[in-house]
Tab-separated table of C-alpha atoms and ligand atoms in Angstrom:
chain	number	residue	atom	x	y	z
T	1	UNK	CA	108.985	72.206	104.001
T	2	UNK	CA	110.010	74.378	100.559
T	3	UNK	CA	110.971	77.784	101.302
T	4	UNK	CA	107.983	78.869	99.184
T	5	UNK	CA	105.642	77.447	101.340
T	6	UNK	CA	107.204	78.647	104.651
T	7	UNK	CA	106.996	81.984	102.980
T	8	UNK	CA	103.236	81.147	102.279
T	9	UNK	CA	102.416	80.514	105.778
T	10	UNK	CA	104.179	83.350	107.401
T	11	UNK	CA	102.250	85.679	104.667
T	12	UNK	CA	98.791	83.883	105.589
T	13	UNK	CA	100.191	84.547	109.048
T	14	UNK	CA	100.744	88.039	108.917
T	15	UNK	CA	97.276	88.179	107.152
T	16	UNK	CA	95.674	86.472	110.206
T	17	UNK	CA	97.445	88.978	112.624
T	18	UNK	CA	96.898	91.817	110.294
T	19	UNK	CA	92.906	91.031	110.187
T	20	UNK	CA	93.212	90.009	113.202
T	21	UNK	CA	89.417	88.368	114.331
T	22	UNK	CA	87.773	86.876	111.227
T	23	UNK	CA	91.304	84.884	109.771
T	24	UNK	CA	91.322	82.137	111.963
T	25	UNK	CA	94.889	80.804	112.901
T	26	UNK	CA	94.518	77.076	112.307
T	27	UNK	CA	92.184	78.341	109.075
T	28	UNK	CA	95.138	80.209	107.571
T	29	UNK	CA	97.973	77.054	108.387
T	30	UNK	CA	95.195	75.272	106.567
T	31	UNK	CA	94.897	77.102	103.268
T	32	UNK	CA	98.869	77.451	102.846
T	33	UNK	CA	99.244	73.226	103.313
T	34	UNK	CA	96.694	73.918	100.504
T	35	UNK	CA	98.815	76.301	98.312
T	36	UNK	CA	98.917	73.987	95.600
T	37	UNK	CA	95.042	74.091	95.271
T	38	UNK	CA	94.579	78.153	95.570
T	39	UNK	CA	93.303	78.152	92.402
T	40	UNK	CA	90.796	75.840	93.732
T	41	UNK	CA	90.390	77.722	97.091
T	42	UNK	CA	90.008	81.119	95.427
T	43	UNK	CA	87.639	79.305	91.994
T	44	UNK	CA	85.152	77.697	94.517
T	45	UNK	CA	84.668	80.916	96.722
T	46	UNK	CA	83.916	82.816	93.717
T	47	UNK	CA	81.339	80.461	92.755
T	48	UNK	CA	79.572	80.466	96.097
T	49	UNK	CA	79.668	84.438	95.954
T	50	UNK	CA	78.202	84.544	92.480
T	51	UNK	CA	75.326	82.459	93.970
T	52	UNK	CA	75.366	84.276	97.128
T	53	UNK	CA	75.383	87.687	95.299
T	54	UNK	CA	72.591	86.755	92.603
T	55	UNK	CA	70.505	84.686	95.063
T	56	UNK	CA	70.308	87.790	97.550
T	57	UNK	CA	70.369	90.536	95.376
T	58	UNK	CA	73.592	91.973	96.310
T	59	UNK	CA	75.289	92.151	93.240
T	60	UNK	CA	75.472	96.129	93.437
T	61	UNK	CA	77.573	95.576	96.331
T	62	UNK	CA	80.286	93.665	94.038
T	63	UNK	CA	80.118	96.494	91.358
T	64	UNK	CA	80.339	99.195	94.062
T	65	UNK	CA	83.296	98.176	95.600
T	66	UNK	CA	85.381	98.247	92.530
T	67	UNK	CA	83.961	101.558	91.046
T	68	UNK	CA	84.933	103.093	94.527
T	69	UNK	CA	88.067	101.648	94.539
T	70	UNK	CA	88.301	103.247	90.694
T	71	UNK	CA	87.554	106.812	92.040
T	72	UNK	CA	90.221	106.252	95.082
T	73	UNK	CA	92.892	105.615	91.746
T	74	UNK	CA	91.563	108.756	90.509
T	75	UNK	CA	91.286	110.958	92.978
T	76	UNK	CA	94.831	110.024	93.965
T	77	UNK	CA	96.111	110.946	90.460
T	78	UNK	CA	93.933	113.904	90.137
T	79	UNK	CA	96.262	114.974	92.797
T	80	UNK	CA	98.830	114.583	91.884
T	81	UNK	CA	98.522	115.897	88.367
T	82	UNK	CA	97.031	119.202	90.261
T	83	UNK	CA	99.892	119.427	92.045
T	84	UNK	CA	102.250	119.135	89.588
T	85	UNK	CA	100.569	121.806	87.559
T	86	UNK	CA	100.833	124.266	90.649
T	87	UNK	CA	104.451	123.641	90.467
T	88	UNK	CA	104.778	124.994	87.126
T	89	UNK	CA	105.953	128.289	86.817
T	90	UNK	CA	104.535	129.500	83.736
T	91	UNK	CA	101.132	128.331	84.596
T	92	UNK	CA	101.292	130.594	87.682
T	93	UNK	CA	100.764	133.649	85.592
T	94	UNK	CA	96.908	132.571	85.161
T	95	UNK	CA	95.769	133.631	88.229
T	96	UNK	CA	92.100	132.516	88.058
T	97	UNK	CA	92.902	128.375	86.849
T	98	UNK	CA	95.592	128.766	89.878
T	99	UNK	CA	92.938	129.586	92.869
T	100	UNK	CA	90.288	126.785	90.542
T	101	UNK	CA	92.943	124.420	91.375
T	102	UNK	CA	93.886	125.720	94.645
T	103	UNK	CA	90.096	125.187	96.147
T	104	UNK	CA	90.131	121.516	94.094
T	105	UNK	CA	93.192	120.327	95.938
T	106	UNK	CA	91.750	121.345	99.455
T	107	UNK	CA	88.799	119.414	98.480
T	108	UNK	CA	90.068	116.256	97.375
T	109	UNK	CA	90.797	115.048	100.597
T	110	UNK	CA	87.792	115.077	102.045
T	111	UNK	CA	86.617	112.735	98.799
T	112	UNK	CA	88.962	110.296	99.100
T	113	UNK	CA	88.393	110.030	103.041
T	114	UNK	CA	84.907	109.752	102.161
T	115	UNK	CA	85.319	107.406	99.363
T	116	UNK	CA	87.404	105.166	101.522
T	117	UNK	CA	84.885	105.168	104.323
T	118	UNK	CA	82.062	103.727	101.834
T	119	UNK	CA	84.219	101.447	100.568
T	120	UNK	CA	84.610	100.165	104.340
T	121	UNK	CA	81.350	100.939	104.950
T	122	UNK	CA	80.663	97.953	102.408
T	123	UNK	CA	83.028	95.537	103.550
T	124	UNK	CA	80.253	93.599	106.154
T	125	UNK	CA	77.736	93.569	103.847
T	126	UNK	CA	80.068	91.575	101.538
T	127	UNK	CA	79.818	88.217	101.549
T	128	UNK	CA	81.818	85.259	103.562
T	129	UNK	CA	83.049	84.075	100.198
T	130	UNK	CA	83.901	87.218	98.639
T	131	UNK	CA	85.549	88.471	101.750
T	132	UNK	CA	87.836	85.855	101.793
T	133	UNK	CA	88.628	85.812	98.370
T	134	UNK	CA	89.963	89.328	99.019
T	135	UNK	CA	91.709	88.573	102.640
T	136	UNK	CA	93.865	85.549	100.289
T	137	UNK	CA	94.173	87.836	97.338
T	138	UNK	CA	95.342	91.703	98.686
T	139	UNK	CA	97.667	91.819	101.005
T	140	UNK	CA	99.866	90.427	98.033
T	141	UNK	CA	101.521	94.120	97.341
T	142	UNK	CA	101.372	93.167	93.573
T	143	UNK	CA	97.819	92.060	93.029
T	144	UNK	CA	97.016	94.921	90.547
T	145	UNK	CA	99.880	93.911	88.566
T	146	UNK	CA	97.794	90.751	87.707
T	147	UNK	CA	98.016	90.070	83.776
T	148	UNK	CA	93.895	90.877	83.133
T	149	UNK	CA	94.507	94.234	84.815
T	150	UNK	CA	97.689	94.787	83.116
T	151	UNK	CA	96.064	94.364	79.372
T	152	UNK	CA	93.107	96.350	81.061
T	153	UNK	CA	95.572	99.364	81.495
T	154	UNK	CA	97.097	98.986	78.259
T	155	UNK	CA	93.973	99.266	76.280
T	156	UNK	CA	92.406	101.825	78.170
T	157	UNK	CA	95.363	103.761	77.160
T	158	UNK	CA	97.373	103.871	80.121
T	159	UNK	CA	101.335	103.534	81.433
T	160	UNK	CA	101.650	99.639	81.145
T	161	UNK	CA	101.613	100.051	77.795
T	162	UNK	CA	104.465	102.442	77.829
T	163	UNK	CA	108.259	102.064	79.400
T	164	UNK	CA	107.391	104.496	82.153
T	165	UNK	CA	106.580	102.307	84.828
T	166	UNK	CA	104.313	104.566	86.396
T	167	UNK	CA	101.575	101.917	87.504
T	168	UNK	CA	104.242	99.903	89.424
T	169	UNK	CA	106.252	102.646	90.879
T	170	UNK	CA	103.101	103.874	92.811
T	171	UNK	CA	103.341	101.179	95.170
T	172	UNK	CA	106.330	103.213	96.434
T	173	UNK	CA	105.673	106.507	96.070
T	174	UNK	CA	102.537	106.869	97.447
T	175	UNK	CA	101.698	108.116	101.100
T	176	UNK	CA	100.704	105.795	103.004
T	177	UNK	CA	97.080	107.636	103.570
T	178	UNK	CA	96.977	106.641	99.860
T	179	UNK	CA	97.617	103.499	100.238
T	180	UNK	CA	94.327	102.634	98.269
T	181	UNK	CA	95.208	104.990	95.536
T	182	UNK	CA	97.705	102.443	94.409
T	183	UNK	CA	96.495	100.762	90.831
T	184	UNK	CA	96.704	101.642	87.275
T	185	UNK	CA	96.035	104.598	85.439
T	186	UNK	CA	92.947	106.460	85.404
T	187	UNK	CA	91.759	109.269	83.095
T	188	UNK	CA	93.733	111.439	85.575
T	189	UNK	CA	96.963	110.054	85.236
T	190	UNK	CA	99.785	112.906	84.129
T	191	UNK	CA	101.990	110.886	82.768
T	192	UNK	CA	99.265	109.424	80.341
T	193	UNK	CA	97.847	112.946	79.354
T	194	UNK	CA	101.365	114.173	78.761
T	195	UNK	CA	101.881	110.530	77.023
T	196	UNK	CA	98.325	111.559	75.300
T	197	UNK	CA	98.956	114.819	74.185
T	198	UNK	CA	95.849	115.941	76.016
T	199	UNK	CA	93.741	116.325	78.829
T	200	UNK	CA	90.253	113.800	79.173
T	201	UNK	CA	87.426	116.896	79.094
T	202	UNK	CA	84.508	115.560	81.418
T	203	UNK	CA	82.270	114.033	79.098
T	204	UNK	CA	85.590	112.199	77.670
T	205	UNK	CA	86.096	110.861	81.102
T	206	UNK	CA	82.652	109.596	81.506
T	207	UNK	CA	82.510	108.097	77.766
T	208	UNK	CA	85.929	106.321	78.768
T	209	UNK	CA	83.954	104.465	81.661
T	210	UNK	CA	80.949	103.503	79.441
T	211	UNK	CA	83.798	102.292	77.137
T	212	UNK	CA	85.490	100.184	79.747
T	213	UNK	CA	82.207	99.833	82.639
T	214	UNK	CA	82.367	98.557	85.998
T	215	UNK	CA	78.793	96.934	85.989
T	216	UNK	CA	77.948	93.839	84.510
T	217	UNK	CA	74.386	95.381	83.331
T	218	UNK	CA	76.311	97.228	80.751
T	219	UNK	CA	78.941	95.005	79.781
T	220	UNK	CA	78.951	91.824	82.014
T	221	UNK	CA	82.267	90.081	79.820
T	222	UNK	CA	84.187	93.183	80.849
T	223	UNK	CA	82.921	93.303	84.050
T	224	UNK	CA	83.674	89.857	85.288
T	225	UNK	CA	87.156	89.893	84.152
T	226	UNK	CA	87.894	93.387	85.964
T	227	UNK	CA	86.157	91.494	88.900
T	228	UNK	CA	88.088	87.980	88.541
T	229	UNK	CA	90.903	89.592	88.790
T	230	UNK	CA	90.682	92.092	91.135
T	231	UNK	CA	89.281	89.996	93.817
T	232	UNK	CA	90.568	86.610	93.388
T	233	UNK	CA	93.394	86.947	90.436
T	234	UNK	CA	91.518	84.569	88.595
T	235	UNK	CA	90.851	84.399	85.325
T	236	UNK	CA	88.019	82.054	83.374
T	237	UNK	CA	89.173	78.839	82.037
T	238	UNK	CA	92.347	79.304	83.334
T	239	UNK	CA	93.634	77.055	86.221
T	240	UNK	CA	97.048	78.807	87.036
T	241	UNK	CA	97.873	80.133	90.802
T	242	UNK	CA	96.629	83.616	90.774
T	243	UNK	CA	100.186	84.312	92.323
T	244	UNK	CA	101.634	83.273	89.148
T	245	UNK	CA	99.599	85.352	87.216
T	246	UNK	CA	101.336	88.567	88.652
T	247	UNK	CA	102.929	90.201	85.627
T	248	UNK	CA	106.467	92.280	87.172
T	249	UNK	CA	107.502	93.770	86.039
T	250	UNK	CA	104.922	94.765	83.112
T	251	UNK	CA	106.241	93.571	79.938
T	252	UNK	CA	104.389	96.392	77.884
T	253	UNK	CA	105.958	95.169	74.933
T	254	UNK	CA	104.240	91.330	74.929
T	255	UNK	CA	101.248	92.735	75.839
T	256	UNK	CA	98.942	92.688	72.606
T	257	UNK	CA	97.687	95.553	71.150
T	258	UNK	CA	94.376	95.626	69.779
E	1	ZN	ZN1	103.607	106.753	83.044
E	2	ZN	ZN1	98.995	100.237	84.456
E	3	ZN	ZN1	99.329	106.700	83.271
């Protein structure tokens, strides 16, 4: 047995124990015998979830998931970028934008606790498919830094397409209780309005997501990338592992600019 594949199963494993009920044991020794075939595994599940999604009218549930898991990005950068303008010392002088931001920090919290509970508040009404499209695909640390979602950053603006390295440090440097904050940039990533030279105003931020929309009634090519990717690291017409598809670190400067 390659030490790939030993690696495989004792991920799969640690999966299993990690999920603990649904992940059967002998199921997860069987997928990793099939590692060569995950593209398969992963391209047939998304098919039966398409079917299962459109046949049951459940689609919302697919588009819901990732636009939650969008705000948990941004709240967790909103945060962040808060906090770092509290630490400012000029800024301090403006009494009335410090309390503003004061009262926003103390309420962010309770959003992304929120926000996290509907996202698990969706997770059984997924379906079988789906579910295990995401048990295979997430706990790899570095799913995000899948090549669609890469390009995705970079033309929405954000640090992939800069040396920074912001999007892959956050894997570190987030608290754990942020662990779903980890991603790319959103239109409340600091380093991207400093890279910017200015701040999103709202009805920027909301044109941004019309721009780039997580709903396939607006824009379903967009859309089913984002989803491809973020679910089972696949992308259409393309029959690579989505393991190998994992772009780290970025390489900002292949990625084409359009
Ligand atoms: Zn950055
Ligand atoms: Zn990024
Ligand atoms: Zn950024």
């Amino acid at each position: 047995m390659s030490p790939s594949s030993t690696t495989t199963i004792a991920r799969f494993l640690q999966v299993g124990i990690f999920k603990g009920k649904k992940l059967q044991k002998v199921e997860v020794e069987m997928e990793s015998e099939r590692e060569d075939n995950i593209y398969k595994l992963q391209h047939n599940r998304e098919k039966k979830a398409r079917r299962h999604g459109w046949d049951k009218g459940k689609r919302e549930l697919i588009d819901g998931f990732l636009r939650l898991e969008r705000r948990l990005r941004e709240i967790t950068q909103r945060e962040i970028l808060l906090q770092e303008k509290m630490n400012q010392n000029d800024f301090k002088s403006d009494v009335k934008e410090v309390e503003e931001i004061g009262k926003e920090l103390e309420e962010l919290p309770a959003e992304f606790f929120m926000t996290e509970q509907e996202r698990k508040s969706l997770w059984p009404k997924l379906s079988t498919s789906t579910k295990k499209g995401l048990n295979l695909w997430r706990p790899q640390p570095e799913w995000y830094l899948h090549k669609t979602l890469v390009q995705d950053c970079v033309d929405r603006g954000g640090c992939c397409g800069r040396a920074c390295g912001c999007c892959q440090k956050r894997k570190h440097q987030l608290e754990p209780n942020r662990r779903l904050g980890v991603g790319h940039c959103t239109v409340e990533c600091g380093c991207c309005e400093a890279a910017h030279g200015f701040a999103f105003t709202d009805k920027q931020k909301e044109t941004m997501k019309l721009y780039y929309p997580l709903n396939p009634d607006s824009d379903s090519k967009y859309f089913r990338k984002i989803m491809l990717a973020s679910k089972y690291g696949l992308i259409d017409d393309c029959t690579q592992r989505p393991f190998d598809l994992i772009d780290k670190p970025p390489k900002h400067e292949e990625i084409q600019w359009v």
